[in-house]
PDB file of C-alpha atoms and ligand atoms in Angstrom:
ATOM      1  CA  MET A 121      62.876  35.996  15.191  1.00  0.00           C
ATOM      2  CA  LEU A 122      64.535  34.520  18.252  1.00  0.00           C
ATOM      3  CA  ARG A 123      67.133  31.949  17.363  1.00  0.00           C
ATOM      4  CA  THR A 124      68.981  31.244  20.574  1.00  0.00           C
ATOM      5  CA  ASN A 125      68.362  31.131  24.248  1.00  0.00           C
ATOM      6  CA  SER A 126      70.719  34.066  24.796  1.00  0.00           C
ATOM      7  CA  ASP A 127      68.761  36.129  22.268  1.00  0.00           C
ATOM      8  CA  SER A 128      65.604  35.617  24.264  1.00  0.00           C
ATOM      9  CA  LYS A 129      67.426  36.393  27.506  1.00  0.00           C
ATOM     10  CA  ARG A 130      68.705  39.640  25.985  1.00  0.00           C
ATOM     11  CA  LEU A 131      65.213  40.539  24.862  1.00  0.00           C
ATOM     12  CA  LEU A 132      63.826  39.761  28.312  1.00  0.00           C
ATOM     13  CA  THR A 133      66.475  41.934  29.979  1.00  0.00           C
ATOM     14  CA  LYS A 134      65.762  44.729  27.522  1.00  0.00           C
ATOM     15  CA  THR A 135      62.031  44.449  28.211  1.00  0.00           C
ATOM     16  CA  ILE A 136      62.594  44.592  31.968  1.00  0.00           C
ATOM     17  CA  ILE A 137      64.777  47.700  31.583  1.00  0.00           C
ATOM     18  CA  MET A 138      62.164  49.358  29.364  1.00  0.00           C
ATOM     19  CA  GLU A 139      59.396  48.492  31.829  1.00  0.00           C
ATOM     20  CA  ARG A 140      61.464  49.990  34.641  1.00  0.00           C
ATOM     21  CA  ARG A 141      62.031  53.170  32.621  1.00  0.00           C
ATOM     22  CA  LYS A 142      58.308  53.451  31.935  1.00  0.00           C
ATOM     23  CA  PHE A 143      57.668  52.878  35.624  1.00  0.00           C
ATOM     24  CA  VAL A 144      60.198  55.533  36.705  1.00  0.00           C
ATOM     25  CA  LYS A 145      58.675  57.978  34.234  1.00  0.00           C
ATOM     26  CA  SER A 146      55.155  57.367  35.470  1.00  0.00           C
ATOM     27  CA  VAL A 147      55.717  57.524  39.232  1.00  0.00           C
ATOM     28  CA  GLY A 148      58.758  59.776  39.540  1.00  0.00           C
ATOM     29  CA  LEU A 149      62.284  58.937  40.524  1.00  0.00           C
ATOM     30  CA  ALA A 150      61.927  58.940  44.311  1.00  0.00           C
ATOM     31  CA  THR A 151      58.919  56.624  44.320  1.00  0.00           C
ATOM     32  CA  ALA A 152      60.473  54.359  41.743  1.00  0.00           C
ATOM     33  CA  ALA A 153      63.734  54.156  43.680  1.00  0.00           C
ATOM     34  CA  ALA A 154      61.754  52.952  46.661  1.00  0.00           C
ATOM     35  CA  TYR A 155      59.982  50.309  44.629  1.00  0.00           C
ATOM     36  CA  ILE A 156      62.484  49.011  42.118  1.00  0.00           C
ATOM     37  CA  GLY A 157      62.945  46.000  44.222  1.00  0.00           C
ATOM     38  CA  GLN A 158      64.707  43.317  42.263  1.00  0.00           C
ATOM     39  CA  LYS A 159      67.857  45.385  42.613  1.00  0.00           C
ATOM     40  CA  VAL A 160      67.454  45.839  46.349  1.00  0.00           C
ATOM     41  CA  LEU A 161      68.755  42.925  48.381  1.00  0.00           C
ATOM     42  CA  ALA A 162      66.689  42.114  51.421  1.00  0.00           C
ATOM     43  CA  ASN A 163      69.619  42.892  53.723  1.00  0.00           C
ATOM     44  CA  GLU A 164      70.205  46.343  52.256  1.00  0.00           C
ATOM     45  CA  GLN A 165      68.264  48.179  54.893  1.00  0.00           C
ATOM     46  CA  SER A 166      66.976  51.127  52.902  1.00  0.00           C
ATOM     47  CA  THR A 167      63.554  52.183  54.073  1.00  0.00           C
ATOM     48  CA  VAL A 168      60.439  53.418  52.297  1.00  0.00           C
ATOM     49  CA  LYS A 169      58.806  56.665  53.329  1.00  0.00           C
ATOM     50  CA  SER A 170      55.337  56.127  54.764  1.00  0.00           C
ATOM     51  CA  SER A 171      54.164  58.966  52.487  1.00  0.00           C
ATOM     52  CA  VAL A 172      54.976  56.664  49.558  1.00  0.00           C
ATOM     53  CA  ILE A 173      53.006  53.705  50.905  1.00  0.00           C
ATOM     54  CA  GLU A 174      50.125  55.798  52.266  1.00  0.00           C
ATOM     55  CA  GLY A 175      50.051  58.236  49.366  1.00  0.00           C
ATOM     56  CA  LYS A 176      48.252  57.954  46.045  1.00  0.00           C
ATOM     57  CA  PRO A 177      48.143  54.454  44.561  1.00  0.00           C
ATOM     58  CA  ALA A 178      51.092  53.825  42.246  1.00  0.00           C
ATOM     59  CA  ALA A 179      50.381  54.302  38.535  1.00  0.00           C
ATOM     60  CA  GLU A 180      51.722  50.790  37.930  1.00  0.00           C
ATOM     61  CA  PHE A 181      51.621  47.761  40.207  1.00  0.00           C
ATOM     62  CA  PRO A 182      54.672  48.209  42.483  1.00  0.00           C
ATOM     63  CA  PRO A 183      57.389  45.552  42.157  1.00  0.00           C
ATOM     64  CA  LEU A 184      58.107  43.302  45.136  1.00  0.00           C
ATOM     65  CA  PRO A 185      61.137  44.784  46.994  1.00  0.00           C
ATOM     66  CA  TYR A 186      63.084  41.476  46.746  1.00  0.00           C
ATOM     67  CA  ALA A 187      63.148  38.129  44.944  1.00  0.00           C
ATOM     68  CA  TYR A 188      60.423  35.549  45.630  1.00  0.00           C
ATOM     69  CA  ASN A 189      62.927  33.313  47.457  1.00  0.00           C
ATOM     70  CA  ALA A 190      64.470  36.120  49.573  1.00  0.00           C
ATOM     71  CA  LEU A 191      62.540  35.129  52.699  1.00  0.00           C
ATOM     72  CA  GLU A 192      63.258  31.384  52.538  1.00  0.00           C
ATOM     73  CA  PRO A 193      63.001  29.251  54.590  1.00  0.00           C
ATOM     74  CA  TYR A 194      60.498  31.276  56.635  1.00  0.00           C
ATOM     75  CA  ILE A 195      58.238  32.122  53.701  1.00  0.00           C
ATOM     76  CA  ASP A 196      58.681  29.943  50.618  1.00  0.00           C
ATOM     77  CA  ALA A 197      59.127  31.293  47.094  1.00  0.00           C
ATOM     78  CA  ARG A 198      55.946  29.700  45.690  1.00  0.00           C
ATOM     79  CA  THR A 199      53.801  31.297  48.378  1.00  0.00           C
ATOM     80  CA  MET A 200      55.451  34.674  47.746  1.00  0.00           C
ATOM     81  CA  GLU A 201      54.891  34.390  44.006  1.00  0.00           C
ATOM     82  CA  ILE A 202      51.185  33.557  44.272  1.00  0.00           C
ATOM     83  CA  HIS A 203      50.637  35.990  47.120  1.00  0.00           C
ATOM     84  CA  TYR A 204      52.295  38.922  45.338  1.00  0.00           C
ATOM     85  CA  ASP A 205      51.504  38.234  41.704  1.00  0.00           C
ATOM     86  CA  LYS A 206      47.949  36.909  42.083  1.00  0.00           C
ATOM     87  CA  HIS A 207      46.437  38.116  45.366  1.00  0.00           C
ATOM     88  CA  HIS A 208      48.108  41.487  45.727  1.00  0.00           C
ATOM     89  CA  ARG A 209      47.908  42.325  42.024  1.00  0.00           C
ATOM     90  CA  ALA A 210      44.163  41.558  42.010  1.00  0.00           C
ATOM     91  CA  TYR A 211      43.562  43.912  44.950  1.00  0.00           C
ATOM     92  CA  TYR A 212      45.536  46.632  43.176  1.00  0.00           C
ATOM     93  CA  THR A 213      43.659  46.231  39.875  1.00  0.00           C
ATOM     94  CA  ASN A 214      40.249  45.954  41.531  1.00  0.00           C
ATOM     95  CA  PHE A 215      40.928  48.985  43.709  1.00  0.00           C
ATOM     96  CA  LEU A 216      41.856  51.150  40.722  1.00  0.00           C
ATOM     97  CA  ASN A 217      38.689  49.980  38.973  1.00  0.00           C
ATOM     98  CA  ALA A 218      36.593  50.688  42.074  1.00  0.00           C
ATOM     99  CA  ILE A 219      37.772  54.325  42.353  1.00  0.00           C
ATOM    100  CA  LYS A 220      37.907  55.066  38.629  1.00  0.00           C
ATOM    101  CA  GLY A 221      35.906  58.162  37.761  1.00  0.00           C
ATOM    102  CA  THR A 222      35.051  58.857  41.429  1.00  0.00           C
ATOM    103  CA  PRO A 223      36.338  61.678  43.673  1.00  0.00           C
ATOM    104  CA  LEU A 224      38.616  59.068  45.311  1.00  0.00           C
ATOM    105  CA  GLU A 225      40.745  58.858  42.195  1.00  0.00           C
ATOM    106  CA  GLY A 226      43.967  60.713  42.883  1.00  0.00           C
ATOM    107  CA  MET A 227      43.442  60.772  46.654  1.00  0.00           C
ATOM    108  CA  ALA A 228      46.044  59.498  49.122  1.00  0.00           C
ATOM    109  CA  LEU A 229      45.193  56.105  50.618  1.00  0.00           C
ATOM    110  CA  SER A 230      45.349  57.570  54.122  1.00  0.00           C
ATOM    111  CA  ALA A 231      42.575  60.027  53.173  1.00  0.00           C
ATOM    112  CA  VAL A 232      40.481  57.305  51.509  1.00  0.00           C
ATOM    113  CA  PHE A 233      40.742  55.134  54.636  1.00  0.00           C
ATOM    114  CA  ALA A 234      39.898  58.036  56.980  1.00  0.00           C
ATOM    115  CA  SER A 235      36.329  58.063  55.601  1.00  0.00           C
ATOM    116  CA  ILE A 236      36.061  54.468  54.420  1.00  0.00           C
ATOM    117  CA  SER A 237      32.755  54.006  56.283  1.00  0.00           C
ATOM    118  CA  LYS A 238      31.139  56.168  53.569  1.00  0.00           C
ATOM    119  CA  GLN A 239      32.542  54.036  50.725  1.00  0.00           C
ATOM    120  CA  PRO A 240      31.192  50.870  49.098  1.00  0.00           C
ATOM    121  CA  ASP A 241      32.672  47.488  50.083  1.00  0.00           C
ATOM    122  CA  PRO A 242      34.821  47.073  46.946  1.00  0.00           C
ATOM    123  CA  VAL A 243      36.748  50.245  47.866  1.00  0.00           C
ATOM    124  CA  ARG A 244      37.198  49.119  51.470  1.00  0.00           C
ATOM    125  CA  ASN A 245      38.192  45.540  50.645  1.00  0.00           C
ATOM    126  CA  ASN A 246      40.412  46.186  47.634  1.00  0.00           C
ATOM    127  CA  GLY A 247      41.911  49.425  48.945  1.00  0.00           C
ATOM    128  CA  GLY A 248      42.767  47.654  52.194  1.00  0.00           C
ATOM    129  CA  GLY A 249      44.112  44.652  50.304  1.00  0.00           C
ATOM    130  CA  TYR A 250      46.326  46.836  48.125  1.00  0.00           C
ATOM    131  CA  TYR A 251      47.707  48.902  51.009  1.00  0.00           C
ATOM    132  CA  ASN A 252      48.102  46.118  53.594  1.00  0.00           C
ATOM    133  CA  HIS A 253      50.167  43.940  51.250  1.00  0.00           C
ATOM    134  CA  LEU A 254      52.332  46.831  50.076  1.00  0.00           C
ATOM    135  CA  PHE A 255      53.006  47.649  53.713  1.00  0.00           C
ATOM    136  CA  PHE A 256      53.651  43.980  54.563  1.00  0.00           C
ATOM    137  CA  TRP A 257      56.243  43.412  51.789  1.00  0.00           C
ATOM    138  CA  ASN A 258      58.157  46.453  52.940  1.00  0.00           C
ATOM    139  CA  ASN A 259      58.284  45.387  56.573  1.00  0.00           C
ATOM    140  CA  LEU A 260      59.884  42.050  55.667  1.00  0.00           C
ATOM    141  CA  GLY A 261      63.579  41.342  55.028  1.00  0.00           C
ATOM    142  CA  THR A 262      66.532  39.446  56.387  1.00  0.00           C
ATOM    143  CA  GLY A 263      69.578  40.455  58.401  1.00  0.00           C
ATOM    144  CA  SER A 264      67.855  43.140  60.437  1.00  0.00           C
ATOM    145  CA  ALA A 265      69.723  44.667  63.364  1.00  0.00           C
ATOM    146  CA  GLY A 266      66.546  44.925  65.478  1.00  0.00           C
ATOM    147  CA  PRO A 267      64.579  47.793  66.996  1.00  0.00           C
ATOM    148  CA  SER A 268      66.392  51.132  67.459  1.00  0.00           C
ATOM    149  CA  PRO A 269      67.249  52.326  71.002  1.00  0.00           C
ATOM    150  CA  GLU A 270      64.329  54.819  70.799  1.00  0.00           C
ATOM    151  CA  LEU A 271      61.844  52.187  69.701  1.00  0.00           C
ATOM    152  CA  THR A 272      63.190  49.673  72.237  1.00  0.00           C
ATOM    153  CA  ALA A 273      62.598  52.233  75.012  1.00  0.00           C
ATOM    154  CA  ALA A 274      59.009  52.823  73.828  1.00  0.00           C
ATOM    155  CA  ILE A 275      58.400  49.061  73.540  1.00  0.00           C
ATOM    156  CA  THR A 276      59.726  48.532  77.065  1.00  0.00           C
ATOM    157  CA  THR A 277      57.398  51.230  78.406  1.00  0.00           C
ATOM    158  CA  ALA A 278      54.351  49.820  76.625  1.00  0.00           C
ATOM    159  CA  PHE A 279      54.928  46.053  76.910  1.00  0.00           C
ATOM    160  CA  GLY A 280      57.749  45.457  79.422  1.00  0.00           C
ATOM    161  CA  SER A 281      60.294  44.162  76.895  1.00  0.00           C
ATOM    162  CA  VAL A 282      60.781  43.381  73.208  1.00  0.00           C
ATOM    163  CA  ASP A 283      60.003  39.717  73.954  1.00  0.00           C
ATOM    164  CA  LYS A 284      56.741  40.734  75.617  1.00  0.00           C
ATOM    165  CA  LEU A 285      55.802  42.793  72.562  1.00  0.00           C
ATOM    166  CA  LYS A 286      56.486  39.774  70.330  1.00  0.00           C
ATOM    167  CA  GLU A 287      54.323  37.647  72.612  1.00  0.00           C
ATOM    168  CA  ALA A 288      51.420  40.132  72.550  1.00  0.00           C
ATOM    169  CA  PHE A 289      51.625  40.645  68.775  1.00  0.00           C
ATOM    170  CA  SER A 290      51.867  36.888  68.176  1.00  0.00           C
ATOM    171  CA  THR A 291      48.815  36.271  70.347  1.00  0.00           C
ATOM    172  CA  SER A 292      46.870  38.821  68.279  1.00  0.00           C
ATOM    173  CA  ALA A 293      47.985  37.074  65.086  1.00  0.00           C
ATOM    174  CA  LYS A 294      47.258  33.563  66.321  1.00  0.00           C
ATOM    175  CA  THR A 295      43.841  34.376  67.794  1.00  0.00           C
ATOM    176  CA  ARG A 296      42.409  36.472  64.930  1.00  0.00           C
ATOM    177  CA  PHE A 297      39.426  34.338  63.924  1.00  0.00           C
ATOM    178  CA  GLY A 298      39.260  33.705  60.175  1.00  0.00           C
ATOM    179  CA  SER A 299      41.163  36.051  57.876  1.00  0.00           C
ATOM    180  CA  GLY A 300      42.870  39.264  58.878  1.00  0.00           C
ATOM    181  CA  TRP A 301      46.013  41.070  59.956  1.00  0.00           C
ATOM    182  CA  ALA A 302      47.995  41.631  63.166  1.00  0.00           C
ATOM    183  CA  TRP A 303      49.356  45.128  63.774  1.00  0.00           C
ATOM    184  CA  LEU A 304      51.781  47.104  65.905  1.00  0.00           C
ATOM    185  CA  TYR A 305      50.655  50.724  65.714  1.00  0.00           C
ATOM    186  CA  LEU A 306      50.996  54.097  67.363  1.00  0.00           C
ATOM    187  CA  ASN A 307      47.626  55.156  68.780  1.00  0.00           C
ATOM    188  CA  ALA A 308      46.166  58.666  69.095  1.00  0.00           C
ATOM    189  CA  GLU A 309      47.939  59.118  72.449  1.00  0.00           C
ATOM    190  CA  LYS A 310      51.244  58.311  70.711  1.00  0.00           C
ATOM    191  CA  LYS A 311      51.471  55.037  72.643  1.00  0.00           C
ATOM    192  CA  LEU A 312      52.449  51.724  71.076  1.00  0.00           C
ATOM    193  CA  ALA A 313      49.674  49.149  70.869  1.00  0.00           C
ATOM    194  CA  VAL A 314      49.007  45.779  69.240  1.00  0.00           C
ATOM    195  CA  GLY A 315      45.813  44.299  67.879  1.00  0.00           C
ATOM    196  CA  SER A 316      44.278  42.669  64.840  1.00  0.00           C
ATOM    197  CA  SER A 317      41.845  43.623  62.106  1.00  0.00           C
ATOM    198  CA  PRO A 318      39.419  41.404  60.158  1.00  0.00           C
ATOM    199  CA  ASN A 319      39.530  40.830  56.376  1.00  0.00           C
ATOM    200  CA  GLN A 320      41.448  43.699  54.693  1.00  0.00           C
ATOM    201  CA  ASP A 321      40.738  46.358  57.310  1.00  0.00           C
ATOM    202  CA  ASN A 322      43.598  48.309  58.904  1.00  0.00           C
ATOM    203  CA  PRO A 323      44.174  50.862  61.706  1.00  0.00           C
ATOM    204  CA  LEU A 324      43.920  53.815  59.276  1.00  0.00           C
ATOM    205  CA  MET A 325      40.238  53.040  58.609  1.00  0.00           C
ATOM    206  CA  ASP A 326      37.572  54.975  60.480  1.00  0.00           C
ATOM    207  CA  ILE A 327      35.531  51.774  60.934  1.00  0.00           C
ATOM    208  CA  SER A 328      38.437  49.901  62.555  1.00  0.00           C
ATOM    209  CA  THR A 329      38.244  48.936  66.244  1.00  0.00           C
ATOM    210  CA  ILE A 330      42.022  49.533  66.458  1.00  0.00           C
ATOM    211  CA  LYS A 331      43.068  52.971  65.208  1.00  0.00           C
ATOM    212  CA  GLY A 332      46.417  54.659  64.720  1.00  0.00           C
ATOM    213  CA  THR A 333      49.522  54.736  62.550  1.00  0.00           C
ATOM    214  CA  PRO A 334      50.613  51.259  61.454  1.00  0.00           C
ATOM    215  CA  LEU A 335      54.239  50.341  62.245  1.00  0.00           C
ATOM    216  CA  LEU A 336      54.367  46.588  61.610  1.00  0.00           C
ATOM    217  CA  THR A 337      51.935  44.058  60.205  1.00  0.00           C
ATOM    218  CA  LEU A 338      51.507  40.342  59.591  1.00  0.00           C
ATOM    219  CA  ASP A 339      49.094  38.812  57.103  1.00  0.00           C
ATOM    220  CA  VAL A 340      47.290  35.882  58.735  1.00  0.00           C
ATOM    221  CA  TRP A 341      45.021  34.966  55.826  1.00  0.00           C
ATOM    222  CA  GLU A 342      45.486  31.268  55.028  1.00  0.00           C
ATOM    223  CA  HIS A 343      46.838  32.150  51.563  1.00  0.00           C
ATOM    224  CA  ALA A 344      49.832  33.739  53.317  1.00  0.00           C
ATOM    225  CA  TYR A 345      51.049  30.473  54.840  1.00  0.00           C
ATOM    226  CA  TYR A 346      48.987  27.424  53.873  1.00  0.00           C
ATOM    227  CA  LEU A 347      51.324  25.914  51.231  1.00  0.00           C
ATOM    228  CA  LYS A 348      54.192  25.616  53.702  1.00  0.00           C
ATOM    229  CA  TYR A 349      52.544  25.582  57.119  1.00  0.00           C
ATOM    230  CA  GLN A 350      49.074  24.152  56.299  1.00  0.00           C
ATOM    231  CA  ASN A 351      46.873  24.564  59.392  1.00  0.00           C
ATOM    232  CA  LYS A 352      49.791  25.517  61.663  1.00  0.00           C
ATOM    233  CA  ARG A 353      49.325  29.280  61.725  1.00  0.00           C
ATOM    234  CA  ALA A 354      51.236  29.479  65.023  1.00  0.00           C
ATOM    235  CA  ASP A 355      54.432  28.146  63.385  1.00  0.00           C
ATOM    236  CA  TYR A 356      54.146  30.756  60.641  1.00  0.00           C
ATOM    237  CA  VAL A 357      53.644  33.519  63.215  1.00  0.00           C
ATOM    238  CA  ASP A 358      56.683  32.367  65.202  1.00  0.00           C
ATOM    239  CA  ALA A 359      58.814  32.201  62.012  1.00  0.00           C
ATOM    240  CA  PHE A 360      57.786  35.775  61.130  1.00  0.00           C
ATOM    241  CA  TRP A 361      60.107  37.248  63.788  1.00  0.00           C
ATOM    242  CA  ASN A 362      63.127  36.030  61.796  1.00  0.00           C
ATOM    243  CA  ILE A 363      62.196  38.247  58.841  1.00  0.00           C
ATOM    244  CA  VAL A 364      60.965  41.459  60.421  1.00  0.00           C
ATOM    245  CA  LYS A 365      62.758  44.387  58.824  1.00  0.00           C
ATOM    246  CA  TRP A 366      63.088  46.481  61.977  1.00  0.00           C
ATOM    247  CA  GLU A 367      64.739  49.335  60.082  1.00  0.00           C
ATOM    248  CA  GLU A 368      61.364  49.949  58.424  1.00  0.00           C
ATOM    249  CA  VAL A 369      59.565  49.808  61.782  1.00  0.00           C
ATOM    250  CA  ASN A 370      62.141  52.208  63.311  1.00  0.00           C
ATOM    251  CA  ALA A 371      61.723  54.680  60.448  1.00  0.00           C
ATOM    252  CA  ARG A 372      57.932  54.514  60.588  1.00  0.00           C
ATOM    253  CA  TYR A 373      58.003  55.026  64.349  1.00  0.00           C
ATOM    254  CA  GLN A 374      60.077  58.196  63.955  1.00  0.00           C
ATOM    255  CA  GLN A 375      57.731  59.500  61.256  1.00  0.00           C
ATOM    256  CA  ALA A 376      54.629  58.616  63.280  1.00  0.00           C
ATOM    257  CA  LEU A 377      55.921  60.503  66.331  1.00  0.00           C
ATOM    258  CA  LYS A 378      56.299  63.639  64.205  1.00  0.00           C
ATOM    259  CA  GLY A 379      52.981  63.172  62.372  1.00  0.00           C
TER     260      GLY A 379
HETATM  261 MN1   MN B 259      47.496  38.283  51.759  1.00  0.00          MN
END
């Protein structure tokens, strides 16, 4: 029987700790360390291995790597809460249901996407929705130092300057008709490129018109910005550059060059 407010707070804390322990046990320490987000401040620039994000789906829905209000004022807390807890969670649950009992169960996401053209729509849409959002949360944060010297050099070669890259990426994001995602990716020739994908598609999918290793993404579905920005997608896209976690992009670029 709970008698006081502090009793219920203690119980809540205890429950959270137990949930985290269960989570650590189910996914292993390294994966859990990457995901146990509430403890990771947005400006602590630890990065997540792409093998974690592109590997097998987590046994439990991965926690957001920061608090709902961490990206204020650029993305508001209410949008983050609905986006993470409703939209992303639904993709995760529906994806697990879609692959249950099939040969896809236990496969890495990268392998599932490589032959997605042979899979039914629920696998494509929910698998993409699960992966794209997981990727997106991890490439957002505050207090980033910017692209590394290596990445800056590659950006300059491909686009002319970092500002020109931002312009090209933003144009992709602003001009994607309907719902979809903008991407910076490393293509098969190991060159940087930008583009956009419809719905929940991504550059890892064999059916995608843009193909390669994703380095940075932006969700341009209306649910990602409508509460704060309404119809002004361009303002949301411009605000995005304040919360890019370049450390993640730098790390992914290094891994993609080796891969
Ligand atoms: Mn979304």
